Structures are given as C-alpha cells and as structure tokens.
JSON list of C-alpha atoms in Angstrom, two decimals:
[
{"chain": "V", "resi": 1, "resn": "HIS", "atom": "CA", "xyz": [-0.89, 10.98, 12.00]},
{"chain": "V", "resi": 2, "resn": "PHE", "atom": "CA", "xyz": [-0.61, 8.11, 9.41]},
{"chain": "V", "resi": 3, "resn": "PHE", "atom": "CA", "xyz": [-0.03, 5.77, 12.37]},
{"chain": "V", "resi": 4, "resn": "ARG", "atom": "CA", "xyz": [-2.59, 7.10, 14.51]},
{"chain": "V", "resi": 5, "resn": "LEU", "atom": "CA", "xyz": [-5.29, 6.63, 11.83]},
{"chain": "V", "resi": 6, "resn": "ARG", "atom": "CA", "xyz": [-4.50, 2.87, 11.88]},
{"chain": "V", "resi": 7, "resn": "GLY", "atom": "CA", "xyz": [-4.50, 2.72, 15.70]},
{"chain": "V", "resi": 8, "resn": "LEU", "atom": "CA", "xyz": [-0.60, 2.49, 15.96]},
{"chain": "V", "resi": 9, "resn": "GLN", "atom": "CA", "xyz": [1.63, 4.46, 18.43]},
{"chain": "V", "resi": 10, "resn": "LEU", "atom": "CA", "xyz": [5.27, 5.28, 17.39]},
{"chain": "V", "resi": 11, "resn": "ARG", "atom": "CA", "xyz": [7.90, 4.59, 19.98]},
{"chain": "V", "resi": 12, "resn": "PRO", "atom": "CA", "xyz": [10.76, 7.15, 20.29]},
{"chain": "V", "resi": 13, "resn": "ASP", "atom": "CA", "xyz": [13.28, 4.92, 18.84]},
{"chain": "V", "resi": 14, "resn": "ALA", "atom": "CA", "xyz": [11.20, 4.45, 15.70]},
{"chain": "V", "resi": 15, "resn": "MET", "atom": "CA", "xyz": [11.41, 8.21, 14.69]},
{"chain": "V", "resi": 16, "resn": "SER", "atom": "CA", "xyz": [15.08, 7.96, 13.59]},
{"chain": "V", "resi": 17, "resn": "PRO", "atom": "CA", "xyz": [14.47, 5.31, 10.85]},
{"chain": "V", "resi": 18, "resn": "LEU", "atom": "CA", "xyz": [11.43, 7.14, 9.62]},
{"chain": "V", "resi": 19, "resn": "HIS", "atom": "CA", "xyz": [13.21, 10.39, 9.59]},
{"chain": "V", "resi": 20, "resn": "SER", "atom": "CA", "xyz": [16.02, 8.93, 7.43]},
{"chain": "V", "resi": 21, "resn": "LEU", "atom": "CA", "xyz": [13.51, 7.24, 5.17]},
{"chain": "V", "resi": 22, "resn": "ILE", "atom": "CA", "xyz": [11.67, 10.69, 4.51]},
{"chain": "V", "resi": 23, "resn": "GLU", "atom": "CA", "xyz": [14.98, 12.58, 4.07]},
{"chain": "V", "resi": 24, "resn": "THR", "atom": "CA", "xyz": [16.54, 10.13, 1.58]},
{"chain": "V", "resi": 25, "resn": "ASP", "atom": "CA", "xyz": [13.78, 8.68, -0.46]},
{"chain": "V", "resi": 26, "resn": "PRO", "atom": "CA", "xyz": [12.29, 10.88, -3.23]},
{"chain": "V", "resi": 27, "resn": "ASN", "atom": "CA", "xyz": [9.21, 8.63, -3.19]},
{"chain": "V", "resi": 28, "resn": "TRP", "atom": "CA", "xyz": [8.67, 8.68, 0.46]},
{"chain": "V", "resi": 29, "resn": "GLN", "atom": "CA", "xyz": [4.89, 8.94, 0.37]},
{"chain": "V", "resi": 30, "resn": "GLU", "atom": "CA", "xyz": [4.55, 5.56, -1.64]},
{"chain": "V", "resi": 31, "resn": "THR", "atom": "CA", "xyz": [7.14, 3.91, 0.50]},
{"chain": "V", "resi": 32, "resn": "LEU", "atom": "CA", "xyz": [5.54, 5.16, 3.80]},
{"chain": "V", "resi": 33, "resn": "ALA", "atom": "CA", "xyz": [2.18, 3.74, 2.31]},
{"chain": "V", "resi": 34, "resn": "ALA", "atom": "CA", "xyz": [3.95, 0.42, 1.74]},
{"chain": "V", "resi": 35, "resn": "LEU", "atom": "CA", "xyz": [5.49, 0.45, 5.06]},
{"chain": "V", "resi": 36, "resn": "LEU", "atom": "CA", "xyz": [2.03, 0.99, 6.75]},
{"chain": "V", "resi": 37, "resn": "HIS", "atom": "CA", "xyz": [0.75, -1.94, 4.76]},
{"chain": "V", "resi": 38, "resn": "GLU", "atom": "CA", "xyz": [3.47, -4.21, 5.85]},
{"chain": "V", "resi": 39, "resn": "LEU", "atom": "CA", "xyz": [3.10, -3.12, 9.48]},
{"chain": "V", "resi": 40, "resn": "ASP", "atom": "CA", "xyz": [-0.54, -4.27, 9.17]},
{"chain": "V", "resi": 41, "resn": "LYS", "atom": "CA", "xyz": [0.87, -7.74, 8.26]},
{"chain": "V", "resi": 42, "resn": "LEU", "atom": "CA", "xyz": [3.14, -7.91, 11.20]},
{"chain": "V", "resi": 43, "resn": "PRO", "atom": "CA", "xyz": [2.08, -9.76, 14.31]},
{"chain": "V", "resi": 44, "resn": "LEU", "atom": "CA", "xyz": [2.66, -6.95, 16.84]},
{"chain": "V", "resi": 45, "resn": "LYS", "atom": "CA", "xyz": [2.28, -7.58, 20.61]},
{"chain": "V", "resi": 46, "resn": "ASN", "atom": "CA", "xyz": [0.64, -4.32, 21.16]},
{"chain": "V", "resi": 47, "resn": "LYS", "atom": "CA", "xyz": [0.00, -1.35, 18.92]},
{"chain": "V", "resi": 48, "resn": "CYS", "atom": "CA", "xyz": [3.35, 0.33, 19.65]},
{"chain": "V", "resi": 49, "resn": "VAL", "atom": "CA", "xyz": [5.60, 0.36, 16.74]},
{"chain": "V", "resi": 50, "resn": "ASP", "atom": "CA", "xyz": [9.34, 0.35, 17.59]},
{"chain": "V", "resi": 51, "resn": "ALA", "atom": "CA", "xyz": [12.59, 0.56, 15.36]},
{"chain": "V", "resi": 52, "resn": "GLY", "atom": "CA", "xyz": [12.63, -3.25, 15.03]},
{"chain": "V", "resi": 53, "resn": "ALA", "atom": "CA", "xyz": [9.17, -3.34, 13.63]},
{"chain": "V", "resi": 54, "resn": "ILE", "atom": "CA", "xyz": [10.09, -0.57, 11.11]},
{"chain": "V", "resi": 55, "resn": "ALA", "atom": "CA", "xyz": [13.43, -2.22, 10.16]},
{"chain": "V", "resi": 56, "resn": "SER", "atom": "CA", "xyz": [11.72, -5.63, 9.43]},
{"chain": "V", "resi": 57, "resn": "ALA", "atom": "CA", "xyz": [8.96, -3.85, 7.38]},
{"chain": "V", "resi": 58, "resn": "LEU", "atom": "CA", "xyz": [11.40, -1.90, 5.37]},
{"chain": "V", "resi": 59, "resn": "ALA", "atom": "CA", "xyz": [13.29, -5.21, 4.80]},
{"chain": "V", "resi": 60, "resn": "SER", "atom": "CA", "xyz": [10.14, -6.74, 3.63]},
{"chain": "V", "resi": 61, "resn": "ILE", "atom": "CA", "xyz": [9.44, -4.08, 1.30]},
{"chain": "V", "resi": 62, "resn": "SER", "atom": "CA", "xyz": [13.06, -3.93, -0.20]},
{"chain": "V", "resi": 63, "resn": "SER", "atom": "CA", "xyz": [12.99, -7.77, -0.69]},
{"chain": "V", "resi": 64, "resn": "SER", "atom": "CA", "xyz": [9.70, -7.59, -2.67]},
{"chain": "V", "resi": 65, "resn": "GLY", "atom": "CA", "xyz": [11.12, -4.90, -4.86]},
{"chain": "V", "resi": 66, "resn": "GLY", "atom": "CA", "xyz": [9.61, -2.06, -3.20]},
{"chain": "V", "resi": 67, "resn": "GLU", "atom": "CA", "xyz": [7.03, -1.45, -5.66]},
{"chain": "V", "resi": 68, "resn": "PRO", "atom": "CA", "xyz": [3.41, -1.17, -4.15]},
{"chain": "V", "resi": 69, "resn": "ASP", "atom": "CA", "xyz": [0.58, -3.25, -5.76]},
{"chain": "V", "resi": 70, "resn": "HIS", "atom": "CA", "xyz": [-1.23, -1.06, -8.35]},
{"chain": "V", "resi": 71, "resn": "LEU", "atom": "CA", "xyz": [-4.74, -1.37, -8.02]},
{"chain": "V", "resi": 72, "resn": "LEU", "atom": "CA", "xyz": [-5.80, 0.62, -11.13]},
{"chain": "V", "resi": 73, "resn": "THR", "atom": "CA", "xyz": [-5.43, -0.90, -14.62]},
{"chain": "V", "resi": 74, "resn": "VAL", "atom": "CA", "xyz": [-5.94, 1.31, -17.69]},
{"chain": "V", "resi": 75, "resn": "ALA", "atom": "CA", "xyz": [-7.53, -0.18, -20.81]},
{"chain": "V", "resi": 76, "resn": "ASP", "atom": "CA", "xyz": [-7.64, 1.31, -24.23]},
{"chain": "V", "resi": 77, "resn": "ILE", "atom": "CA", "xyz": [-11.39, 0.96, -25.03]},
{"chain": "V", "resi": 78, "resn": "PHE", "atom": "CA", "xyz": [-10.54, 1.50, -28.84]},
{"chain": "V", "resi": 79, "resn": "THR", "atom": "CA", "xyz": [-8.53, -1.60, -29.04]},
{"chain": "V", "resi": 80, "resn": "GLN", "atom": "CA", "xyz": [-10.85, -3.81, -27.12]},
{"chain": "V", "resi": 81, "resn": "ARG", "atom": "CA", "xyz": [-13.61, -5.89, -28.76]},
{"chain": "V", "resi": 82, "resn": "PRO", "atom": "CA", "xyz": [-17.08, -4.45, -28.36]},
{"chain": "V", "resi": 83, "resn": "LEU", "atom": "CA", "xyz": [-19.13, -5.76, -25.39]},
{"chain": "V", "resi": 84, "resn": "GLN", "atom": "CA", "xyz": [-22.24, -7.62, -26.20]},
{"chain": "V", "resi": 85, "resn": "PHE", "atom": "CA", "xyz": [-25.06, -8.09, -23.70]},
{"chain": "V", "resi": 86, "resn": "HIS", "atom": "CA", "xyz": [-26.36, -11.73, -23.41]},
{"chain": "V", "resi": 87, "resn": "PRO", "atom": "CA", "xyz": [-30.00, -11.50, -22.22]},
{"chain": "V", "resi": 88, "resn": "GLU", "atom": "CA", "xyz": [-30.12, -15.27, -21.16]},
{"chain": "V", "resi": 89, "resn": "ARG", "atom": "CA", "xyz": [-27.20, -14.82, -18.81]},
{"chain": "V", "resi": 90, "resn": "LYS", "atom": "CA", "xyz": [-28.03, -11.16, -18.02]},
{"chain": "V", "resi": 91, "resn": "GLU", "atom": "CA", "xyz": [-24.31, -10.15, -18.45]},
{"chain": "V", "resi": 92, "resn": "PHE", "atom": "CA", "xyz": [-21.89, -8.65, -20.60]},
{"chain": "V", "resi": 93, "resn": "GLY", "atom": "CA", "xyz": [-19.39, -10.79, -22.32]}
]
C-alpha cells in the first residue's frame, strides 16, 4: 500500500527485511517513512524494490542516525520580539 502509492512494486525477497523491521522496531512507522524517502533517492533500474534496495536504504538510514527530518518547529510567541510591519518594504520584520 505504501509502496504502491509511490509507484513501487515489492519483490518477494524484500518482504523478509520489511517484516523483521516491523516486528523489531517500536517506531516502525517513522522508520518506514524514512525508508520510503531513501528509496526515492536511490537510482532504481525499474520500479521493483528488492532486498538489496531495502538493505541499502536501511544502511543509509542507520548511518544518518535514523532520525527523520523534522519539518515542524514550534516557537514560543511569548519569548519572541513583537513583529512590526514596514510599510515601505510591505513586510513584517
């Protein structure tokens, strides 16, 4: 399902590493998302993902620390300086 949404097909030999990932990793959903992101970066000959591609993507994730990039930053508005509008530049600064 996750792979088909990205236009990828899983080969039967890729099922074993994915199954062990889901069984052993408590944060398997985040790891799976990072795995899909790494698979998008890999130069695949066709859209079939095999065990070698899964292994290289997992190795890339583990070498980068395994933490996905966090896209959301929370800012405390009570500690920030107030925004002022500059009418000449027509922007806040």
